[in-house]
Every structure is written in structure tokens, then in C-alpha cells.
mmCIF file of C-alpha atoms in Angstrom:
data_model
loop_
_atom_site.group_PDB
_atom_site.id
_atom_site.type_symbol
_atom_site.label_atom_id
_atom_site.label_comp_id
_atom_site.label_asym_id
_atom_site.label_seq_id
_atom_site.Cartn_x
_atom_site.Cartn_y
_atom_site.Cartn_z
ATOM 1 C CA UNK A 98 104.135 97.410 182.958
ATOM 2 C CA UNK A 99 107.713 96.669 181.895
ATOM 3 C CA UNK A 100 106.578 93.368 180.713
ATOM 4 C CA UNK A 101 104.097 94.979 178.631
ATOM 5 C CA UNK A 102 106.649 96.889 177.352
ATOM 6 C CA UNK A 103 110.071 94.510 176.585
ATOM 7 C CA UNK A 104 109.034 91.963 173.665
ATOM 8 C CA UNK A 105 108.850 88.358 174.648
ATOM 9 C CA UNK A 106 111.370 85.819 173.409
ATOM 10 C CA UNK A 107 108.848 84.500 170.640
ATOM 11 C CA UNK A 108 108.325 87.677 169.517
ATOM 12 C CA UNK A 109 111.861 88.958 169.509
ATOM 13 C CA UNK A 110 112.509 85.476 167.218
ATOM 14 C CA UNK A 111 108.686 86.580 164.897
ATOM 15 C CA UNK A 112 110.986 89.838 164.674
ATOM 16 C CA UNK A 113 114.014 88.645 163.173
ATOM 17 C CA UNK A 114 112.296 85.987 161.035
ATOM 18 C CA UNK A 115 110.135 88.583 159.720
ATOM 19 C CA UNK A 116 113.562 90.793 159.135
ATOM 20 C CA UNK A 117 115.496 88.096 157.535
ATOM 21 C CA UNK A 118 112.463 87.720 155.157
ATOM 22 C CA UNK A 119 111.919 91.183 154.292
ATOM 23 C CA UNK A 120 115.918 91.079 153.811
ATOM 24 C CA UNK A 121 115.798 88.317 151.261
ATOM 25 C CA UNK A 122 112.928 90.076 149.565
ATOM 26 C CA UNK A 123 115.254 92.688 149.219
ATOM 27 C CA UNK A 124 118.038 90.918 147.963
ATOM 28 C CA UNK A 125 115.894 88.985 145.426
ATOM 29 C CA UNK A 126 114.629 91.996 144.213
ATOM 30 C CA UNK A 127 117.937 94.273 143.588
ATOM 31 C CA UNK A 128 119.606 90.774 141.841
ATOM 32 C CA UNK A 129 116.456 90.846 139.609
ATOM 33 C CA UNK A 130 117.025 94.880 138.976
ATOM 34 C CA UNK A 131 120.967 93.579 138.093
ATOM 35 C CA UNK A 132 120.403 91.540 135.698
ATOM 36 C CA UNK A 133 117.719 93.328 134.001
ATOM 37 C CA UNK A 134 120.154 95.740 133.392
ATOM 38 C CA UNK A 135 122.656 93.362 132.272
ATOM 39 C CA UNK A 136 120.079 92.117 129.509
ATOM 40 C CA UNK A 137 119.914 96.171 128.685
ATOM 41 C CA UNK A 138 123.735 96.434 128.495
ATOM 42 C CA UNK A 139 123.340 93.162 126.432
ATOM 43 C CA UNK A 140 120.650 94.542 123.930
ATOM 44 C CA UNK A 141 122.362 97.688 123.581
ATOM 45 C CA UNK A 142 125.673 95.854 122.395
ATOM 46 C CA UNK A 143 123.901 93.898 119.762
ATOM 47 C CA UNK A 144 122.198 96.897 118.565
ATOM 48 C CA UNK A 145 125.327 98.570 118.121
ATOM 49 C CA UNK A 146 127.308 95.723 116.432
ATOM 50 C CA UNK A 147 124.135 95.095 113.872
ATOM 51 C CA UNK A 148 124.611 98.229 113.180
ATOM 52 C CA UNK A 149 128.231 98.487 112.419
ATOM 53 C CA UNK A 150 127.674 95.329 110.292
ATOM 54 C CA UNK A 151 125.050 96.762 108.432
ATOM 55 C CA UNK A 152 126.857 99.719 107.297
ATOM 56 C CA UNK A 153 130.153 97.127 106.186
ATOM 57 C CA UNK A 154 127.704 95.143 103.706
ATOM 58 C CA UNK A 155 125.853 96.237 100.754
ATOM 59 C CA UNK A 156 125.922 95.511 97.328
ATOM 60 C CA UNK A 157 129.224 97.559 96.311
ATOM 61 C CA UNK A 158 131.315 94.475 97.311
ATOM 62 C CA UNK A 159 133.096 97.132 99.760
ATOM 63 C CA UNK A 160 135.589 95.224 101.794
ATOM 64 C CA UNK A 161 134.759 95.965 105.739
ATOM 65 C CA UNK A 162 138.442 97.146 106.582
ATOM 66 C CA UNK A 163 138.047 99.564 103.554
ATOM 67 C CA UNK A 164 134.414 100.797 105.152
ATOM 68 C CA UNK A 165 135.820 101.194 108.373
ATOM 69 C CA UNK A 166 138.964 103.164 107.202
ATOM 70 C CA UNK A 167 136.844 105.660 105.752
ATOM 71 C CA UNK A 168 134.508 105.958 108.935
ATOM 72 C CA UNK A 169 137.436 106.424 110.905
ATOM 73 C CA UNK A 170 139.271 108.667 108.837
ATOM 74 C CA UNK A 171 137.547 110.123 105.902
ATOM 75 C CA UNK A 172 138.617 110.922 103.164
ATOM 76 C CA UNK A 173 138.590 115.114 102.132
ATOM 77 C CA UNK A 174 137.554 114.899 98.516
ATOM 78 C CA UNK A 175 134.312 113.282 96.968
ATOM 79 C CA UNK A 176 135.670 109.794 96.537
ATOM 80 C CA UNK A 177 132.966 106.600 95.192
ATOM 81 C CA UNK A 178 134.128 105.362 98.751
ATOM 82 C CA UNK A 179 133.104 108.040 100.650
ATOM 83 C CA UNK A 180 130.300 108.626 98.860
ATOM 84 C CA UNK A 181 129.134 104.908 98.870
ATOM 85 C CA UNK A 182 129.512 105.232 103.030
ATOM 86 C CA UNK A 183 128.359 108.661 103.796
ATOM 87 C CA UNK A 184 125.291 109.202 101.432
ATOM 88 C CA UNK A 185 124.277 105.327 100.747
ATOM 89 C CA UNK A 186 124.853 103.078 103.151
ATOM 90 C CA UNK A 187 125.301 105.135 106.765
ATOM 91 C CA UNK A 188 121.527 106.986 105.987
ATOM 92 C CA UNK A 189 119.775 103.427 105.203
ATOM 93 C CA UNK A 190 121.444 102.085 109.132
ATOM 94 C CA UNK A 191 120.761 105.009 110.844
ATOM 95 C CA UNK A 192 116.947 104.860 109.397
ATOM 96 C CA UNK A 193 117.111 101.342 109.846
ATOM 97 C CA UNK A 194 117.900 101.773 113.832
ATOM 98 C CA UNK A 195 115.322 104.587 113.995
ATOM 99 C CA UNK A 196 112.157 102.670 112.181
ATOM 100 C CA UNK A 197 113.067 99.906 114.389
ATOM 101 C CA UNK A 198 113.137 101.671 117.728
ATOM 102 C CA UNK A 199 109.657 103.740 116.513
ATOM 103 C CA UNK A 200 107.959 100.733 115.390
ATOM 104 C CA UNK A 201 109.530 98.565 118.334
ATOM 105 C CA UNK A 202 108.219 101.240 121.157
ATOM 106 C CA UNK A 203 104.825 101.964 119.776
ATOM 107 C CA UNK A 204 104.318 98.316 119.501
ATOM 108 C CA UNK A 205 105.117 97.793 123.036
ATOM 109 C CA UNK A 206 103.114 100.754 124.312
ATOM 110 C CA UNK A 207 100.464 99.400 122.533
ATOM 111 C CA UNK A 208 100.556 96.091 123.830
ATOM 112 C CA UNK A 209 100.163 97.398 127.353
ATOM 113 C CA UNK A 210 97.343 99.990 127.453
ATOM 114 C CA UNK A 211 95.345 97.628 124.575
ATOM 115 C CA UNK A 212 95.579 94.784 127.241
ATOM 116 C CA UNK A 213 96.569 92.333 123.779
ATOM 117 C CA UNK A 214 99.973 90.236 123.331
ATOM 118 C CA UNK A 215 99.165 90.012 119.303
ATOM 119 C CA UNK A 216 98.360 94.202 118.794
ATOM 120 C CA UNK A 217 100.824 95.818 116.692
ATOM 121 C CA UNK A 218 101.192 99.267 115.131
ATOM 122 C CA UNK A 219 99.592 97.993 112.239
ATOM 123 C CA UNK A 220 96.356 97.116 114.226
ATOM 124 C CA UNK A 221 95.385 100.621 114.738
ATOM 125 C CA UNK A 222 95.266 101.348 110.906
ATOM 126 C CA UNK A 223 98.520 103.398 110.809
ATOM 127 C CA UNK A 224 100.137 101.015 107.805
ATOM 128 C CA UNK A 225 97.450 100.546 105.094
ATOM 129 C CA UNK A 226 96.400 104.310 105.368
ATOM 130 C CA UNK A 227 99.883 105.063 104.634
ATOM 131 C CA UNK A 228 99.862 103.016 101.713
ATOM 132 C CA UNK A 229 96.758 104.465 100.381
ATOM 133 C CA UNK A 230 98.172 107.936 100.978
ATOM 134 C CA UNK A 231 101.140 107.276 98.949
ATOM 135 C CA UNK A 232 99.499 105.433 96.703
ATOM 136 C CA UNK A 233 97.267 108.966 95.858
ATOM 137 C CA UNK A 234 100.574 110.504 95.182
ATOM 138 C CA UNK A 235 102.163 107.900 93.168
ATOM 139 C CA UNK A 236 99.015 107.630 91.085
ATOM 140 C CA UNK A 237 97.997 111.128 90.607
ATOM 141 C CA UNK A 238 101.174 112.705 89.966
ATOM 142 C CA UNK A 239 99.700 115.292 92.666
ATOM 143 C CA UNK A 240 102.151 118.389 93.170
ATOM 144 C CA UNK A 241 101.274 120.983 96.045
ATOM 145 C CA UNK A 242 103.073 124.691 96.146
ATOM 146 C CA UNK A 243 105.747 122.733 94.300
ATOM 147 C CA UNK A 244 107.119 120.203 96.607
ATOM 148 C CA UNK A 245 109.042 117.677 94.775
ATOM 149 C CA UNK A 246 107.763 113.801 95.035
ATOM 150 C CA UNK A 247 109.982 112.503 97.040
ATOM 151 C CA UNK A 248 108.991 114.563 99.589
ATOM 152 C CA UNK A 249 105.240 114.812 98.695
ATOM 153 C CA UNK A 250 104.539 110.910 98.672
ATOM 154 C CA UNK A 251 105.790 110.335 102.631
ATOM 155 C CA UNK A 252 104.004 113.989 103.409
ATOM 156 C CA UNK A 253 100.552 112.216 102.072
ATOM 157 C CA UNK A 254 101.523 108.848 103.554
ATOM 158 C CA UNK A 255 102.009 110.829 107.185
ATOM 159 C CA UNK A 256 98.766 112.709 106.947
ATOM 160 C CA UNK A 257 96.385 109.747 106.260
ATOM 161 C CA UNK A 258 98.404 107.078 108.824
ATOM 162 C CA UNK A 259 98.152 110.098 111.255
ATOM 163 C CA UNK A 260 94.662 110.790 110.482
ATOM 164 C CA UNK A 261 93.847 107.109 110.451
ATOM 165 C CA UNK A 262 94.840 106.365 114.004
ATOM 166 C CA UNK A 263 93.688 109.893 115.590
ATOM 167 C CA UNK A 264 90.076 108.551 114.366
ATOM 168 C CA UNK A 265 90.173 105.817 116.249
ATOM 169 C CA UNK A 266 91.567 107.688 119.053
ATOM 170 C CA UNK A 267 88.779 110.297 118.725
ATOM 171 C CA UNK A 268 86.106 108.218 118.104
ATOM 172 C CA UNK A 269 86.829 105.625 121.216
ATOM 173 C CA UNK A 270 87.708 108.760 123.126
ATOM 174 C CA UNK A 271 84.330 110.270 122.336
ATOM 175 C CA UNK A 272 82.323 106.894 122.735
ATOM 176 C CA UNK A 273 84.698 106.328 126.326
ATOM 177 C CA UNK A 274 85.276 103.032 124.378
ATOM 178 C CA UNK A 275 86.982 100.044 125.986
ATOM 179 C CA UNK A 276 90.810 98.290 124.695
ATOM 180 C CA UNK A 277 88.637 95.660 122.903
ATOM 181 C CA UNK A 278 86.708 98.731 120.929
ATOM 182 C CA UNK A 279 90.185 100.538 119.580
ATOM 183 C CA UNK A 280 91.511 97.480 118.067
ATOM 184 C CA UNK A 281 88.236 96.478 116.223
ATOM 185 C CA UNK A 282 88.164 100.049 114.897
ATOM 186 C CA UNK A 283 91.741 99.884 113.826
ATOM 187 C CA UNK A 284 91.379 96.558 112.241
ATOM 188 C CA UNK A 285 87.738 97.962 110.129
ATOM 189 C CA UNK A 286 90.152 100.760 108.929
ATOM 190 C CA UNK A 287 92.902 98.155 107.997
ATOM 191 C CA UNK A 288 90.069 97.115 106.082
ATOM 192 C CA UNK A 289 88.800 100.151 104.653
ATOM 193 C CA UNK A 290 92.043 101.914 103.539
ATOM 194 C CA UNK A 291 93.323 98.128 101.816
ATOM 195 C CA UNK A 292 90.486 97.767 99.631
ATOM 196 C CA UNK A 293 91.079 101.350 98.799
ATOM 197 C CA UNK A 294 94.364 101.093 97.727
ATOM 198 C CA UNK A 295 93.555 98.194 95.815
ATOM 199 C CA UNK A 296 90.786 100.191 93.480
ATOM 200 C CA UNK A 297 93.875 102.547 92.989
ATOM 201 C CA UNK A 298 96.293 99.938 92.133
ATOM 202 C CA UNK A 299 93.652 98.879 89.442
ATOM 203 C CA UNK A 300 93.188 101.864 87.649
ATOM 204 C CA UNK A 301 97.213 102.557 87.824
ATOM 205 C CA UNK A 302 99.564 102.498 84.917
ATOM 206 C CA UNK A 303 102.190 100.085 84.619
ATOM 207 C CA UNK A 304 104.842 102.168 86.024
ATOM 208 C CA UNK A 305 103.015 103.522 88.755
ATOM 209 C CA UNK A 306 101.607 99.944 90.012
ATOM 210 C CA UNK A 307 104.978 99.229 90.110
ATOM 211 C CA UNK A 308 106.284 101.988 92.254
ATOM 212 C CA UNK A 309 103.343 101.324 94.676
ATOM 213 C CA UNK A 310 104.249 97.604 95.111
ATOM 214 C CA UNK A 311 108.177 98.400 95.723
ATOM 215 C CA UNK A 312 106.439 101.126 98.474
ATOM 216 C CA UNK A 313 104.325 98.599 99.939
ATOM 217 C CA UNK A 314 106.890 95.933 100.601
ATOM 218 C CA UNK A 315 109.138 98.548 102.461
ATOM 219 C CA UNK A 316 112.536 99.936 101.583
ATOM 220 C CA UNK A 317 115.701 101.645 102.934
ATOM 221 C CA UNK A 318 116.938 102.289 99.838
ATOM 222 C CA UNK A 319 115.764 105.957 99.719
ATOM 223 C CA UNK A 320 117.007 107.320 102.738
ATOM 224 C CA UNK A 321 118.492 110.615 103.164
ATOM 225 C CA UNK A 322 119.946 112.396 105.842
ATOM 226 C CA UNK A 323 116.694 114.753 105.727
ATOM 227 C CA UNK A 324 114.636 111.737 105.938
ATOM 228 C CA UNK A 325 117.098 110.694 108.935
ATOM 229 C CA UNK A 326 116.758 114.137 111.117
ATOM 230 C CA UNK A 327 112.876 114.106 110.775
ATOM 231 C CA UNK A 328 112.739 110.587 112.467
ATOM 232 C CA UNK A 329 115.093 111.083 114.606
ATOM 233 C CA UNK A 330 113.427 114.488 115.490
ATOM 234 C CA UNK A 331 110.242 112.497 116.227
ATOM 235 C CA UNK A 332 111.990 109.878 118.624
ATOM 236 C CA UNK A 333 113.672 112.193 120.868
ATOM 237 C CA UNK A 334 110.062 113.855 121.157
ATOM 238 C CA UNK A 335 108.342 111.155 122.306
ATOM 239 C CA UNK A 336 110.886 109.044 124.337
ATOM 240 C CA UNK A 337 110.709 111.245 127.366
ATOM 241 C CA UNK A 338 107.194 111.026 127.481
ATOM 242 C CA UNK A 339 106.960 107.457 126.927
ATOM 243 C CA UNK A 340 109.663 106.766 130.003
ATOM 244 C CA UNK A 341 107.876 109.379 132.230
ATOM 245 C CA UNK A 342 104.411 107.297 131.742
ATOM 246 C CA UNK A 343 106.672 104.349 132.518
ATOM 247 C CA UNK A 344 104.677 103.254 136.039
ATOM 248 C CA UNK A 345 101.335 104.229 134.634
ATOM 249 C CA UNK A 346 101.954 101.394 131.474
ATOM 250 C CA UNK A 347 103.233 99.065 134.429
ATOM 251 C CA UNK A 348 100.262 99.752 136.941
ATOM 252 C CA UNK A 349 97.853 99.564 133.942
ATOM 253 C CA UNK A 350 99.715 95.888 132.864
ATOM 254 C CA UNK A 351 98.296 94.472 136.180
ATOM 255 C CA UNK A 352 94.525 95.629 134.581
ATOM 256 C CA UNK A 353 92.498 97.955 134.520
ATOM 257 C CA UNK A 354 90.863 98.261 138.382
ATOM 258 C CA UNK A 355 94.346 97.592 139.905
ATOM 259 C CA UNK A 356 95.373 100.164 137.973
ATOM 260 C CA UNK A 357 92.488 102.925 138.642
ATOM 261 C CA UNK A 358 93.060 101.737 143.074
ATOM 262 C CA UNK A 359 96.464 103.397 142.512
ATOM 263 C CA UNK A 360 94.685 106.729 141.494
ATOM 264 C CA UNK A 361 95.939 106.447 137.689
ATOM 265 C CA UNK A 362 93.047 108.179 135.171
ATOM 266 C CA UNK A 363 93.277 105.045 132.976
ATOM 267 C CA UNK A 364 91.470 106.605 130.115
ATOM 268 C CA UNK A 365 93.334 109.028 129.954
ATOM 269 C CA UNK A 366 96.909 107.014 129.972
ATOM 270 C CA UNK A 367 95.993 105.034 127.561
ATOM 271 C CA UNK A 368 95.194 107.591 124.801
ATOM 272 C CA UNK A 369 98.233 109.509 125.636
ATOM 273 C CA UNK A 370 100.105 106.224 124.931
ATOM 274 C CA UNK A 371 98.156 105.579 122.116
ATOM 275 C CA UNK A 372 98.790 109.107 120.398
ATOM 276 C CA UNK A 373 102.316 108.278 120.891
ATOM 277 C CA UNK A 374 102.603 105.567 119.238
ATOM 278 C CA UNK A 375 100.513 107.150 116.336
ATOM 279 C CA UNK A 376 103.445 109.578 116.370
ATOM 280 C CA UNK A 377 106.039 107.104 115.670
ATOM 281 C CA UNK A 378 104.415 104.573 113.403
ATOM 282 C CA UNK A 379 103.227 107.565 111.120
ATOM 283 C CA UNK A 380 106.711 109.127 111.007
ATOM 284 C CA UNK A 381 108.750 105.620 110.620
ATOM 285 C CA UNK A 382 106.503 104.344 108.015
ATOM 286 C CA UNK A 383 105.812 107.632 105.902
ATOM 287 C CA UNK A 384 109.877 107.352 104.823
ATOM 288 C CA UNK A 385 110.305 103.584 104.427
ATOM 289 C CA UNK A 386 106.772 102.015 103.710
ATOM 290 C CA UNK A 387 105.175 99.205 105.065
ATOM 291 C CA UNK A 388 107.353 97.468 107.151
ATOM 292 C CA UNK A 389 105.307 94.199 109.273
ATOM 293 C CA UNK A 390 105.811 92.392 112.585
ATOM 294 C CA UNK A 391 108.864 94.375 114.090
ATOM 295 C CA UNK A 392 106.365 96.301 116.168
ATOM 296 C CA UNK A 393 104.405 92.821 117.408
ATOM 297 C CA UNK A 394 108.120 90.856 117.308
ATOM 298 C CA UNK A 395 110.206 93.703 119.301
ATOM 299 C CA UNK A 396 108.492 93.879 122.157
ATOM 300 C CA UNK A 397 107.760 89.904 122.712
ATOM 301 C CA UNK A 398 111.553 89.119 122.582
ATOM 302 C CA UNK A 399 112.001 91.718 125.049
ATOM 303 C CA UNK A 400 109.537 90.471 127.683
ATOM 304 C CA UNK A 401 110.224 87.185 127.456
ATOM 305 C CA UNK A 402 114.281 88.938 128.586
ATOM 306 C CA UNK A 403 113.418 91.582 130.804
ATOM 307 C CA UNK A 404 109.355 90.851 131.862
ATOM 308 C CA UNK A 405 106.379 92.851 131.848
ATOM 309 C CA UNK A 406 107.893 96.001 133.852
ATOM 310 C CA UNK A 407 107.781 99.160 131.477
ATOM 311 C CA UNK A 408 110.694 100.499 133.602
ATOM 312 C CA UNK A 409 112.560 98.146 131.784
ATOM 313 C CA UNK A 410 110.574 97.079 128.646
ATOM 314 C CA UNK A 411 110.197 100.478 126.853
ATOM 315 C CA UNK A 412 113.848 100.841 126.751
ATOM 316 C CA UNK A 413 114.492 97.190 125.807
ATOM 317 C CA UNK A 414 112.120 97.470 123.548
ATOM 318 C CA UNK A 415 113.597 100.007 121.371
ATOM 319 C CA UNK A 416 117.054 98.709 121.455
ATOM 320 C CA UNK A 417 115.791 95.272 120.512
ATOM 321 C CA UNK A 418 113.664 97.029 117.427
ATOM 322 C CA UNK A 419 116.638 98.451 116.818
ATOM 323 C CA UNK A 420 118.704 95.189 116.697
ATOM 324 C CA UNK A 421 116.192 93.517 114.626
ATOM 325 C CA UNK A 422 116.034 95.849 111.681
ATOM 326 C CA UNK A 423 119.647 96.056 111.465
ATOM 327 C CA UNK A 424 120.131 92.302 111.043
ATOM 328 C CA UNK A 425 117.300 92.222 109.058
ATOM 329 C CA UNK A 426 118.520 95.342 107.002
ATOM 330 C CA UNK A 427 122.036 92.843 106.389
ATOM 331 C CA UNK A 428 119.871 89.687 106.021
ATOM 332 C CA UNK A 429 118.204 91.762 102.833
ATOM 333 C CA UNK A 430 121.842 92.186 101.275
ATOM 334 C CA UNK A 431 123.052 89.267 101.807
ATOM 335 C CA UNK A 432 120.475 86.318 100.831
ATOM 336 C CA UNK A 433 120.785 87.398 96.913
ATOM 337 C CA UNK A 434 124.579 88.667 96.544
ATOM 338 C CA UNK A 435 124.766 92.061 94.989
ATOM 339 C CA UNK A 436 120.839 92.982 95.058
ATOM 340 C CA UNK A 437 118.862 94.448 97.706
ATOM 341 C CA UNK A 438 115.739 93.129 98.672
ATOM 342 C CA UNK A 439 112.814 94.987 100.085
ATOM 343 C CA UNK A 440 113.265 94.969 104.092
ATOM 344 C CA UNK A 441 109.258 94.367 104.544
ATOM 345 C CA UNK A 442 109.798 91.171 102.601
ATOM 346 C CA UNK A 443 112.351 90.502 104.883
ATOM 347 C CA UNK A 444 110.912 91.495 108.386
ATOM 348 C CA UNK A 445 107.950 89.282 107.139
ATOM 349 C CA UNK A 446 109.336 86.422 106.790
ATOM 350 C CA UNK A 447 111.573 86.649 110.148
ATOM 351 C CA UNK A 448 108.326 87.987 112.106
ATOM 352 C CA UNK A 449 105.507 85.420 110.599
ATOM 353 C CA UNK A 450 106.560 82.127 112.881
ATOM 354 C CA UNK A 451 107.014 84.577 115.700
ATOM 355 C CA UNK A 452 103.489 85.322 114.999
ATOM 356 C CA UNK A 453 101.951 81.521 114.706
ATOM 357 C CA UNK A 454 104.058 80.775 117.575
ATOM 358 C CA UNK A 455 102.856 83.816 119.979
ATOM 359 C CA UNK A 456 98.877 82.885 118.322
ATOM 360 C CA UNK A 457 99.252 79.301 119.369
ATOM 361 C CA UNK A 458 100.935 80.224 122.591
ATOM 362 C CA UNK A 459 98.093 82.286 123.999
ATOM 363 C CA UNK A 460 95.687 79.421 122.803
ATOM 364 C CA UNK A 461 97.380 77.059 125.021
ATOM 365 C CA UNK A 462 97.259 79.437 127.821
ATOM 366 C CA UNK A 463 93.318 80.561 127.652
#
């Protein structure tokens, strides 16, 4: 019996073979948790430093020691300085970092549940039935209980991005319709709500066309503090939900029956995610237009840092959205010296060979 009982030498060595595996497992696995974290610290720094950049260039020819004086100690009375920094230029980087985590987030979100590297905010109709919404505004001259334009044109812009995307989440929801399913819906409304706009544009007047074009291409030149605390409003809304569904977005990564063996009501996840990211698209782009390829671009350069765990990708992704509107908020001051170029112009033309590249990419891979 005690023989049965007192492990034999090649099972005492199994043991500690099996121990000194499980051990390196461990290891391997907290070094990959460091550095993950490290590429966090790292994405958060750049963020931050884009951002202080952004607010020391403009088109004032402001030197940065005199922009940093005045954030550090400001100045009592209503000086051009002051007002340059405080009502100009810190709005436009604050709604710069704010668009860019939104647009960043959803897009990742997004990517996960829809099972689809190349799906981006814009895929689910959000961005042309803001345009078209605007465009109503812009065109009509519409005034409700008298709210003033500049108020009424991202109200109108909200309601039809909003309602755009909760049709496709109602009507796959309704039809129990599959990843492949929401994105061809989104994409027909893409569709729909461009050629609309266009019929508008063509019956515009000169100076209306006009202001619908500038709204199109995106802009942070009219952002206000209001503009600022909605947004911001909306972000700190959703991010606790988003990082609580953190191991659901993860489980449902690995697909769709791994997911469901780990008890996770996959329908259900992946509509919450998607009215999330509804949320933020609708509120980012209602204030600044139509900005393109942050929300595909942001979350790519994050995986390819941090990998496919949402633990780690949500939050990367929204300090790397962050970090990419900011430079590309400095990159739109600085390519023409003392104009201002429209940031969707901008984002476009950084985010476009991102795009061919991650298209080819996947071609090579299937």
C-alpha cells in the first residue's frame, strides 16, 4: 500500500518537469502583461506630447515659450494671447483628443464583434448620414424653437448618424442577422444617404454648397468648450462599459462558437458593442464632420503593439486615436504656413496607404 501511495522516481521527475513548465508559462505570460503595459505607458506619452504640440502651433505665429507661459500662468485680463490659447487653440486639441479616442474605440469595438480587420465607423452608415443631416440644415436654413445654427446643424447631423446606425442595429437585431449582414446594411446606407446628399448639394446655392463641402472634409476650427463638454460627456459614458465588456470582445475575437462554449450571449454582446460605438461616432462626428480612416487606422497600429486582447486594445486604442489626431491636427497647420487645412483632408491622406496596405495584407493571408 505505501508504494501505491509514495510517487515513483519517474513520476516525482514528470512532476517537476511539468512544474518547471507551468512556471515558465507563467513567467512568459506576466513579461508579456509588462510590456504591454509599457507600450500603454508609451502611447499615453505620445498622446500627451501631440497634444501639447498641437496647442503651441497654429496659424498666429505664437512662439511655443510664449504659449506655454500663458498655460502656466495666465494672464488676468482678456489679452489676444490668452484669448488665442484659451478660446482657439486649447478647444480645437482637446476636441481633437476626444474625436480621436471616440472614433479610435468604436472602430476597434467594431472590428471585434463584426469579425472584419477593414470595418470602420464609417461602415455602419454613421458618416454620410451625418452629412446628409447637416447638409438639411445648411440648405434649408431650418430653425427649430429658435436654436441658433451652430447648434442646430450638429443636432440634425447626430439624429440621422444615430438613426442611421440604430437601423441597422434594429433591423439585424430583428432579422437575428449575422456580422457579414450589419456591414452590408451599413455599407447600402453609405450608399443611400451619399447619393442623397448629393441631390442636395445640387439644388444648393453657392454659399451653401460651399459650407457643406468645408463640413464634409472635417474641421476643428469650430470648436467650443460646449462642443468640448458634450463629447467629453459622451466618452466618460461609454468607456466603462466598453472596458467592462472587455473579455466578452476578447472571447468573441477567438469566433463566434468559442465564444458562445464560454457561456457569452454573443448576440447580444455584439449589439451592445455596436450601440456603443453608434454613441461615439454620432457624437464625434456631429461637431467636427466627416473625419475618415482614424477609426480603421487606430485600432490596426494598436494591435499590431499590444495584440488582439481587448484588455489591452480598447485602451490602446483610444490613446493611439488620440495620438493620431493630434499630429494630424499639427500636420494640418503646418504643411501650408499660416492656413489651416481641413483635418479630414488630412486624416485621409495619412490613413489611405494604411488602408491599401491592410487590403493587400489580408489578400496575402486568405
Amino acid at each position: 500500500m505505501a508504494s501505491e501511495i509514495i510517487p515513483t522516481t519517474q513520476q516525482t521527475i514528470q512532476l517537476d518537469h511539468l512544474s518547471n513548465e507551468a512556471l515558465a508559462t507563467l513567467e512568459g505570460h506576466q513579461r508579456l502583461v509588462r510590456r504591454k503595459i509599457l507600450v500603454l505607458v508609451f502611447l499615453v506619452v505620445v498622446a500627451i506630447a501631440a497634444f501639447c504640440i498641437d496647442i503651441a502651433t497654429g496659424p498666429a505665429g505664437l512662439s511655443a515659450g510664449a504659449v506655454m507661459h500663458e498655460l502656466l500662468l495666465p494672464n488676468a485680463d482678456d489679452s489676444p494671447l490668452g484669448m488665442i490659447v484659451w478660446e482657439v487653440r486649447m478647444p480645437q486639441a482637446i476636441m481633437a483628443l476626444l474625436v480621436g479616442m471616440s472614433l479610435s474605440l468604436a472602430g476597434a469595438e467594431l472590428q471585434t464583434v463584426l469579425s472584419n480587420p477593414l470595418v470602420s465607423p464609417f461602415t455602419i452608415g454613421a458618416a454620410s448620414a451625418a452629412s446628409f443631416g447637416a447638409s438639411i440644415v445648411i440648405v434649408s436654413g431650418l430653425t427649430v424653437f429658435g436654436i441658433a445654427q451652430a447648434w442646430l446643424i450638429p443636432a440634425s447631423s447626430f439624429l440621422f448618424a444615430f438613426g442611421a446606425a440604430m437601423l441597422v442595429w434594429a433591423v439585424s437585431r430583428s432579422q437575428r442577422s449575422g456580422a457579414d449582414r450589419v456591414v452590408l446594411l451599413g455599407i447600402g446606407l453609405t450608399f443611400a444617404f451619399q447619393a442623397l446628399t448629393a441631390i442636395i448639394q445640387f439644388f444648393a446655392s453657392a454659399t451653401a454648397l460651399q459650407q457643406i463641402v468645408f463640413w464634409t472634409m472635417g474641421s476643428l476650427a469650430q470648436s467650443s468648450w460646449d462642443q468640448v463638454t458634450v463629447l467629453a460627456l459622451a466618452v466618460l459614458v461609454v468607456l466603462p462599459f466598453s472596458f467592462a465588456s472587455a473579455w466578452r470582445l476578447t472571447a468573441l475575437g477567438l469566433g463566434e462558437e468559442r465564444a458562445r462554449s464560454f457561456g457569452i450571449d454573443t448576440t447580444h454582446a455584439r449589439l451592445a458593442s455596436l450601440l456603443r460605438a453608434i454613441l461615439l461616432t454620432a457624437t464625434a462626428m456631429c461637431f467636427v464632420g466627416t473625419i475618415g480612416f482614424v477609426g480603421l487606422v487606430g485600432p490596426h497600429i494598436t494591435r499590431l503593439l499590444i495584440g488582439e486582447d481587448s484588455r489591452f486594445l480598447l485602451p490602446g486604442a483610444l490613446f493611439t486615436g488620440a495620438a493620431v489626431m493630434s499630429l494630424a491636427s499639427i500636420a494640418s497647420k503646418m504643411v501650408i504656413p499660416g492656413a489651416l487645412l481641413p483635418i479630414g483632408v488630412v486624416t485621409a491622406i495619412i490613413g489611405l496607404p494604411i488602408f491599401f496596405l491592410l487590403v493587400f495584407r489580408r489578400q496575402e493571408v486568405s
